Coordinates of C-alpha atoms and ligand atoms in Angstrom, one line a residue:
M15 CA 14.0 -12.0 25.7
R16 CA 14.3 -8.3 24.5
P17 CA 12.3 -5.9 26.8
K18 CA 9.1 -4.5 25.3
T19 CA 9.7 -1.2 23.6
I20 CA 7.6 1.8 24.5
H21 CA 5.7 1.5 21.3
D22 CA 4.8 -2.2 22.0
I23 CA 3.1 -1.6 25.3
S24 CA -0.6 -0.7 25.7
F25 CA -1.9 2.5 27.2
D26 CA -3.2 0.6 30.2
D27 CA 0.2 -1.0 30.8
L28 CA 2.0 2.4 30.5
A29 CA -0.5 4.0 32.9
A30 CA -0.1 1.1 35.4
W31 CA 3.7 1.5 35.3
L32 CA 3.5 5.2 35.8
T33 CA 1.1 4.8 38.7
E34 CA 3.7 2.5 40.3
Q35 CA 6.2 5.3 39.9
G36 CA 3.8 7.7 41.8
Q37 CA 2.9 9.6 38.7
P38 CA -0.6 11.1 38.0
R39 CA -2.8 9.5 35.3
F40 CA -2.5 12.5 33.0
R41 CA 1.2 11.7 32.6
A42 CA 0.3 8.5 30.7
E43 CA -1.9 10.6 28.3
Q44 CA 0.9 13.1 27.8
I45 CA 3.4 10.4 26.9
W46 CA 0.9 8.5 24.7
Q47 CA 0.3 11.7 22.8
W48 CA 4.1 12.2 22.2
L49 CA 4.4 8.6 21.0
W50 CA 1.4 8.3 18.7
I51 CA 0.1 11.8 17.8
K52 CA 3.3 13.9 17.8
G53 CA 5.5 11.2 16.5
A54 CA 8.3 11.5 19.1
T55 CA 11.3 9.3 18.2
S56 CA 13.2 9.9 21.4
F57 CA 12.3 10.5 25.1
E58 CA 14.3 13.8 24.8
D59 CA 11.5 15.1 22.5
M60 CA 9.0 14.9 25.5
T61 CA 9.6 18.4 26.7
N62 CA 6.7 18.5 29.2
V63 CA 7.9 15.4 31.0
S64 CA 10.4 15.8 33.7
K65 CA 14.0 14.8 33.0
S66 CA 14.0 12.2 35.8
L67 CA 10.9 10.5 34.4
R68 CA 12.3 10.5 30.9
S69 CA 15.4 8.9 32.2
A70 CA 13.4 6.3 34.1
L71 CA 11.3 5.5 31.0
S72 CA 14.3 5.1 28.8
Q73 CA 15.9 2.6 31.2
V74 CA 12.8 0.4 31.3
F75 CA 11.3 0.8 27.8
P76 CA 13.7 1.2 24.9
I77 CA 12.6 3.0 21.8
A78 CA 13.3 0.9 18.7
L79 CA 11.4 2.4 15.8
P80 CA 12.6 1.7 12.3
T81 CA 15.0 4.4 11.0
V82 CA 15.3 5.7 7.5
A83 CA 18.2 4.2 5.5
E84 CA 17.2 5.4 2.0
V85 CA 14.3 7.3 0.4
H86 CA 13.8 6.9 -3.3
T87 CA 11.3 9.2 -5.1
S88 CA 9.7 8.3 -8.4
A89 CA 8.9 10.7 -11.2
D90 CA 5.2 10.1 -10.4
G91 CA 5.7 11.1 -6.7
T92 CA 5.8 7.6 -5.2
R93 CA 8.3 7.4 -2.3
K94 CA 9.9 4.2 -1.3
F95 CA 11.7 3.9 2.0
L96 CA 14.3 1.3 3.1
L97 CA 14.1 1.2 6.9
N98 CA 16.7 -0.2 9.2
L99 CA 15.6 -2.3 12.2
H100 CA 17.4 -2.5 15.5
D101 CA 18.9 -5.9 14.7
G102 CA 20.4 -4.9 11.3
H103 CA 17.5 -6.2 9.1
V104 CA 15.9 -4.0 6.5
L105 CA 12.3 -3.5 5.5
E106 CA 10.4 -1.6 2.9
T107 CA 7.5 0.7 3.0
V108 CA 6.0 2.8 0.1
L109 CA 4.0 6.1 0.0
I110 CA 1.8 6.3 -3.1
P111 CA 0.4 9.6 -4.1
G112 CA -3.3 9.9 -5.1
G113 CA -5.0 13.3 -5.4
E114 CA -4.4 15.3 -2.2
H115 CA -3.3 12.4 -0.1
F116 CA -0.9 9.4 0.2
T117 CA -1.6 5.7 0.6
Q118 CA 1.1 3.9 2.6
C119 CA 2.0 0.3 1.8
L120 CA 3.2 -1.5 5.0
S121 CA 5.3 -4.6 5.5
T122 CA 4.5 -7.1 8.2
Q123 CA 7.4 -9.5 8.0
V124 CA 11.1 -9.4 6.9
G125 CA 10.7 -11.6 3.8
C126 CA 8.0 -14.2 3.5
N127 CA 7.9 -18.0 3.5
L128 CA 5.0 -18.5 1.1
G129 CA 7.1 -18.2 -2.0
C130 CA 4.5 -17.0 -4.5
T131 CA 6.2 -17.4 -7.8
F132 CA 5.5 -13.8 -9.1
C133 CA 6.7 -12.0 -6.0
S134 CA 10.2 -10.8 -5.2
T135 CA 9.6 -11.0 -1.5
G136 CA 8.5 -14.6 -1.9
Q137 CA 12.0 -15.5 -3.3
M138 CA 13.8 -14.3 -0.1
G139 CA 12.3 -16.7 2.4
L140 CA 11.2 -15.6 5.9
T141 CA 13.7 -13.9 8.2
R142 CA 11.4 -12.9 11.0
N143 CA 8.0 -11.4 11.9
L144 CA 7.9 -7.6 12.6
S145 CA 6.8 -6.5 16.0
A146 CA 3.7 -4.3 16.5
A147 CA 6.0 -1.4 17.1
E148 CA 7.9 -2.0 13.9
I149 CA 4.6 -2.3 11.9
A150 CA 3.0 0.9 13.3
G151 CA 6.4 2.5 13.4
Q152 CA 6.5 2.5 9.6
V153 CA 3.6 4.9 9.7
I154 CA 5.2 7.1 12.3
V155 CA 8.4 7.3 10.2
A156 CA 6.5 8.1 7.0
R157 CA 4.3 10.7 8.6
N158 CA 7.3 12.4 10.2
H159 CA 8.9 12.4 6.8
L160 CA 5.9 14.1 5.2
W161 CA 5.8 16.7 8.0
Q162 CA 9.5 17.4 7.7
T163 CA 9.4 17.7 3.9
G164 CA 6.3 19.9 3.9
T165 CA 4.4 18.3 1.0
G166 CA 1.1 19.5 2.3
M167 CA -0.3 16.1 1.4
R168 CA -1.9 14.0 4.1
L169 CA -1.3 10.3 4.8
R170 CA -4.9 9.0 4.6
N171 CA -4.9 5.3 3.6
L172 CA -3.0 2.3 4.8
V173 CA -2.6 -1.0 3.0
F174 CA -0.9 -4.0 4.4
M175 CA 0.4 -5.1 1.0
G176 CA 4.2 -4.8 1.5
M177 CA 6.6 -7.6 2.5
G178 CA 5.1 -10.6 4.2
E179 CA 1.8 -12.2 4.8
P180 CA 0.0 -10.2 7.5
L181 CA -2.2 -13.1 8.7
L182 CA 0.8 -15.2 9.5
N183 CA 1.8 -12.5 12.0
W184 CA -1.7 -11.8 13.2
E185 CA -1.0 -11.1 16.8
N186 CA 1.4 -8.3 16.0
V187 CA -0.7 -7.0 13.1
D188 CA -3.7 -6.9 15.4
N189 CA -1.8 -4.9 18.1
A190 CA -0.5 -2.5 15.4
L191 CA -4.0 -2.0 14.1
D192 CA -5.1 -1.0 17.6
R193 CA -2.6 1.8 17.6
L194 CA -3.3 2.8 14.0
I195 CA -7.1 3.2 14.4
H196 CA -7.5 4.2 18.0
A197 CA -8.9 7.7 18.4
S198 CA -6.3 8.6 21.1
A199 CA -3.4 7.2 19.0
M200 CA -3.1 7.5 15.2
N201 CA -6.8 7.7 14.5
F202 CA -7.0 6.2 11.0
S203 CA -10.5 5.3 10.0
P204 CA -10.8 1.5 9.7
R205 CA -12.5 2.1 6.4
R206 CA -9.2 3.5 5.2
V207 CA -7.1 0.6 6.3
T208 CA -6.9 -2.6 4.2
V209 CA -5.2 -5.9 5.1
S210 CA -4.3 -7.9 2.1
T211 CA -3.9 -11.7 2.4
V212 CA -3.6 -14.9 0.4
G213 CA -6.1 -16.3 2.9
V214 CA -4.9 -18.0 6.1
P215 CA -7.3 -20.3 8.0
G216 CA -8.2 -19.1 11.5
T217 CA -6.7 -15.6 11.3
L218 CA -8.9 -14.7 8.3
D219 CA -11.9 -15.0 10.5
A220 CA -10.1 -13.1 13.3
L221 CA -9.5 -10.2 11.0
G222 CA -13.2 -10.2 10.0
H223 CA -14.5 -10.2 13.6
S224 CA -12.0 -7.5 14.6
H225 CA -13.7 -4.9 12.4
K226 CA -10.3 -3.1 12.4
A227 CA -9.7 -3.1 8.6
S228 CA -11.1 -4.0 5.2
L229 CA -10.1 -7.2 3.5
A230 CA -8.2 -7.7 0.2
V231 CA -7.5 -11.2 -1.0
S232 CA -4.7 -12.1 -3.4
L233 CA -6.5 -14.6 -5.6
H234 CA -4.6 -14.5 -8.9
A235 CA -6.0 -17.7 -10.3
P236 CA -9.6 -18.9 -11.0
N237 CA -9.1 -22.6 -10.1
Q238 CA -7.1 -24.6 -7.5
E239 CA -4.9 -26.3 -10.1
L240 CA -3.5 -23.0 -11.5
R241 CA -3.4 -21.4 -8.1
E242 CA -1.2 -24.2 -6.8
K243 CA 1.2 -23.5 -9.7
I244 CA 1.3 -19.7 -9.1
M245 CA 1.2 -19.6 -5.3
P246 CA 1.8 -23.2 -4.2
R247 CA 2.1 -22.8 -0.4
A248 CA -0.8 -20.4 -0.1
A249 CA -3.0 -22.6 -2.3
R250 CA -2.3 -25.7 -0.2
M251 CA -2.7 -23.8 3.1
L252 CA -6.3 -22.8 2.2
P253 CA -7.6 -24.5 -1.0
L254 CA -9.6 -22.2 -3.3
P255 CA -13.1 -23.7 -2.7
D256 CA -12.5 -23.3 1.1
L257 CA -11.2 -19.7 0.7
L258 CA -14.2 -18.8 -1.5
A259 CA -16.6 -20.3 1.1
R260 CA -15.1 -18.3 3.8
L261 CA -15.4 -15.1 1.7
R262 CA -19.1 -15.8 1.2
S263 CA -19.7 -15.7 4.9
Y264 CA -17.0 -13.1 5.8
P265 CA -18.4 -10.6 8.4
M266 CA -18.8 -7.2 6.7
A267 CA -20.7 -4.0 7.2
P268 CA -23.7 -3.6 4.8
R269 CA -21.9 -1.5 2.2
Q270 CA -18.5 -3.1 2.6
R271 CA -16.9 -5.3 -0.1
V272 CA -13.9 -7.6 -0.3
T273 CA -11.2 -6.5 -2.7
I274 CA -10.1 -9.3 -5.0
E275 CA -6.6 -8.8 -6.3
Y276 CA -5.7 -10.5 -9.6
V277 CA -2.3 -10.1 -11.2
L278 CA -2.6 -10.7 -14.9
L279 CA 0.4 -12.9 -16.0
G280 CA 0.8 -13.0 -19.8
G281 CA -0.5 -16.3 -21.2
V282 CA -0.9 -17.8 -17.7
N283 CA -4.1 -16.6 -16.1
D284 CA -5.4 -13.9 -18.5
S285 CA -7.6 -15.8 -21.0
L286 CA -11.2 -15.0 -21.5
D287 CA -12.0 -18.6 -20.4
Q288 CA -10.2 -17.9 -17.1
A289 CA -12.1 -14.6 -16.8
R290 CA -15.4 -16.6 -17.0
Q291 CA -14.1 -19.0 -14.4
L292 CA -13.2 -16.1 -12.2
V293 CA -16.8 -14.7 -12.5
R294 CA -18.2 -18.1 -11.4
C295 CA -15.8 -18.2 -8.5
L296 CA -16.9 -14.8 -7.2
N297 CA -20.6 -15.6 -7.4
G298 CA -22.2 -14.8 -4.1
I299 CA -19.2 -12.8 -2.8
R300 CA -19.7 -9.1 -2.2
C301 CA -16.5 -7.9 -3.9
K302 CA -14.7 -5.7 -6.3
V303 CA -11.8 -6.8 -8.5
N304 CA -8.5 -5.1 -8.9
L305 CA -6.7 -6.2 -12.0
I306 CA -2.9 -5.5 -12.1
A307 CA -0.9 -6.1 -15.3
F308 CA 2.3 -8.0 -14.3
N309 CA 5.5 -6.0 -14.8
P310 CA 8.1 -8.3 -16.2
C311 CA 11.8 -8.4 -15.2
P312 CA 14.7 -10.8 -14.8
G313 CA 14.4 -13.4 -12.1
L314 CA 10.7 -14.1 -12.2
P315 CA 9.3 -16.6 -14.8
Y316 CA 6.5 -14.4 -16.2
S317 CA 5.8 -11.9 -18.9
A318 CA 3.5 -8.9 -19.2
P319 CA 0.0 -9.6 -20.6
E320 CA -1.0 -8.1 -24.0
T321 CA -2.8 -4.8 -23.5
E322 CA -5.8 -6.0 -25.6
Q323 CA -6.0 -9.2 -23.4
V324 CA -6.1 -7.1 -20.3
L325 CA -8.8 -4.8 -21.6
A326 CA -10.8 -7.8 -22.8
F327 CA -10.5 -9.5 -19.4
E328 CA -11.6 -6.4 -17.7
T329 CA -14.6 -5.9 -20.1
L330 CA -15.8 -9.5 -19.6
L331 CA -15.8 -9.1 -15.8
R332 CA -17.7 -5.8 -16.1
D333 CA -20.2 -7.3 -18.6
K334 CA -20.9 -10.0 -16.1
G335 CA -21.8 -7.4 -13.5
L336 CA -18.6 -7.3 -11.5
T337 CA -16.9 -4.1 -10.5
A338 CA -13.5 -4.4 -12.0
T339 CA -10.7 -1.8 -12.0
L340 CA -7.4 -1.9 -13.8
R341 CA -4.9 -0.4 -11.4
K342 CA -2.2 1.9 -12.7
S343 CA 1.4 0.9 -11.9
K344 CA 3.3 3.4 -9.9
G345 CA 6.9 3.9 -8.9
Q346 CA 8.3 1.6 -11.6
D347 CA 11.5 3.7 -12.0
I348 CA 12.3 3.1 -8.3
S349 CA 11.4 -0.6 -8.0
A350 CA 8.4 0.2 -5.9
A351 CA 6.9 -3.3 -5.9
C352 CA 7.1 -5.3 -2.7
G353 CA 10.5 -6.8 -2.2
Q354 CA 12.2 -5.3 -5.3
L355 CA 14.3 -2.6 -3.7
K356 CA 15.5 -4.8 -0.8
T357 CA 16.2 -7.6 -3.3
R358 CA 18.2 -5.3 -5.4
R359 CA 20.2 -3.9 -2.5
T360 CA 20.9 -7.2 -0.8
A361 CA 21.4 -9.5 -3.8
G362 CA 22.4 -7.0 -6.6
A363 CA 19.5 -8.5 -8.6
N364 CA 16.6 -6.7 -10.1
N365 CA 13.7 -9.0 -9.4
C366 CA 10.2 -7.7 -9.8
G367 CA 6.9 -8.5 -8.3
P368 CA 3.5 -7.0 -9.1
T369 CA 4.0 -3.2 -9.1
V370 CA 2.6 -1.3 -6.2
T371 CA -0.7 0.2 -7.1
N372 CA -2.7 3.1 -5.9
T373 CA -5.7 2.2 -3.8
Ligands
LIG430 S1 2.7 -12.3 -2.6 FE1 2.6 -11.9 -0.4 S2 2.2 -14.0 0.5 FE2 3.0 -14.3 -1.6 S3 5.2 -14.5 -1.3 FE3 4.8 -12.3 -1.8 S4 4.6 -11.4 0.3 FE4 4.4 -13.6 0.5

């Protein structure tokens, strides 16, 4: 088994190891700050740590953060990163501009085995889970990029909406969340971190009880039959009635709401009758709805919805009292949707999933 990297170990484990080496406790705090606050990518960066200790650290705990292979910048400011992993695999992460800040879209797996029919990543199959260090490391890499390029814009929001199903890699996602929200590490507010899932029994409740992030649910269909066609494995793993029941009792702070994601696929799930079904589904769930118009392209069997249909769908939800927002597509010129760039690079294809949206 590969030794744990320095970004995979907890503060307490690091402190315990340093104590065994005869080091004072403040040394652990120094090193932790280098790793999580100053974004060190090498032990050589840790200039206030002795050379001998840096050398001892590097022999026991390798550093294996993702490294930047490619950065693509869209005309609208969206930046998509292809990152290399230590074993030669590649992952994607995207920075989406919004006002004075960026939102980062994070991947949690290389590929995905759920095979949702509108999603490029779903067509790849699953290669492997990402470690906690590889998940949180995406944020270190993107933040360092923003510091180095001097945009003056802050990374404020994190969304787990990239490649993979986060709740099928919950242990590592949970550990990454610890680093991302902890005050002595990256210090993101849990209110500004969102985990998006199709709904996975067991770990959905674990996310809720962790209070480490908000919840977004990829629903995309207002009944089980259609959901089984659009996202067959997800729909069978947790049938829609059970998913909705879990959302009705999902633990949330008083003003918190679940985000319901609904990709409008032309002629498939965008009728007014289906909008009415969706309203009925969401009865009793504290939620807001994000509508996303599908972006068609070769390789996926769907077309874009008509603009009038999208607006009518949105209007119906609002007339029935739901908060519904039509999300603007960003980064279309750089294939910013989950899985697109990697698919293009590895297969020479140009498959498209739902385009990354600003949150
Ligand atoms: S939409 Fe999410 S869960 Fe479905 S195949 Fe794509 S990455 Fe996997």
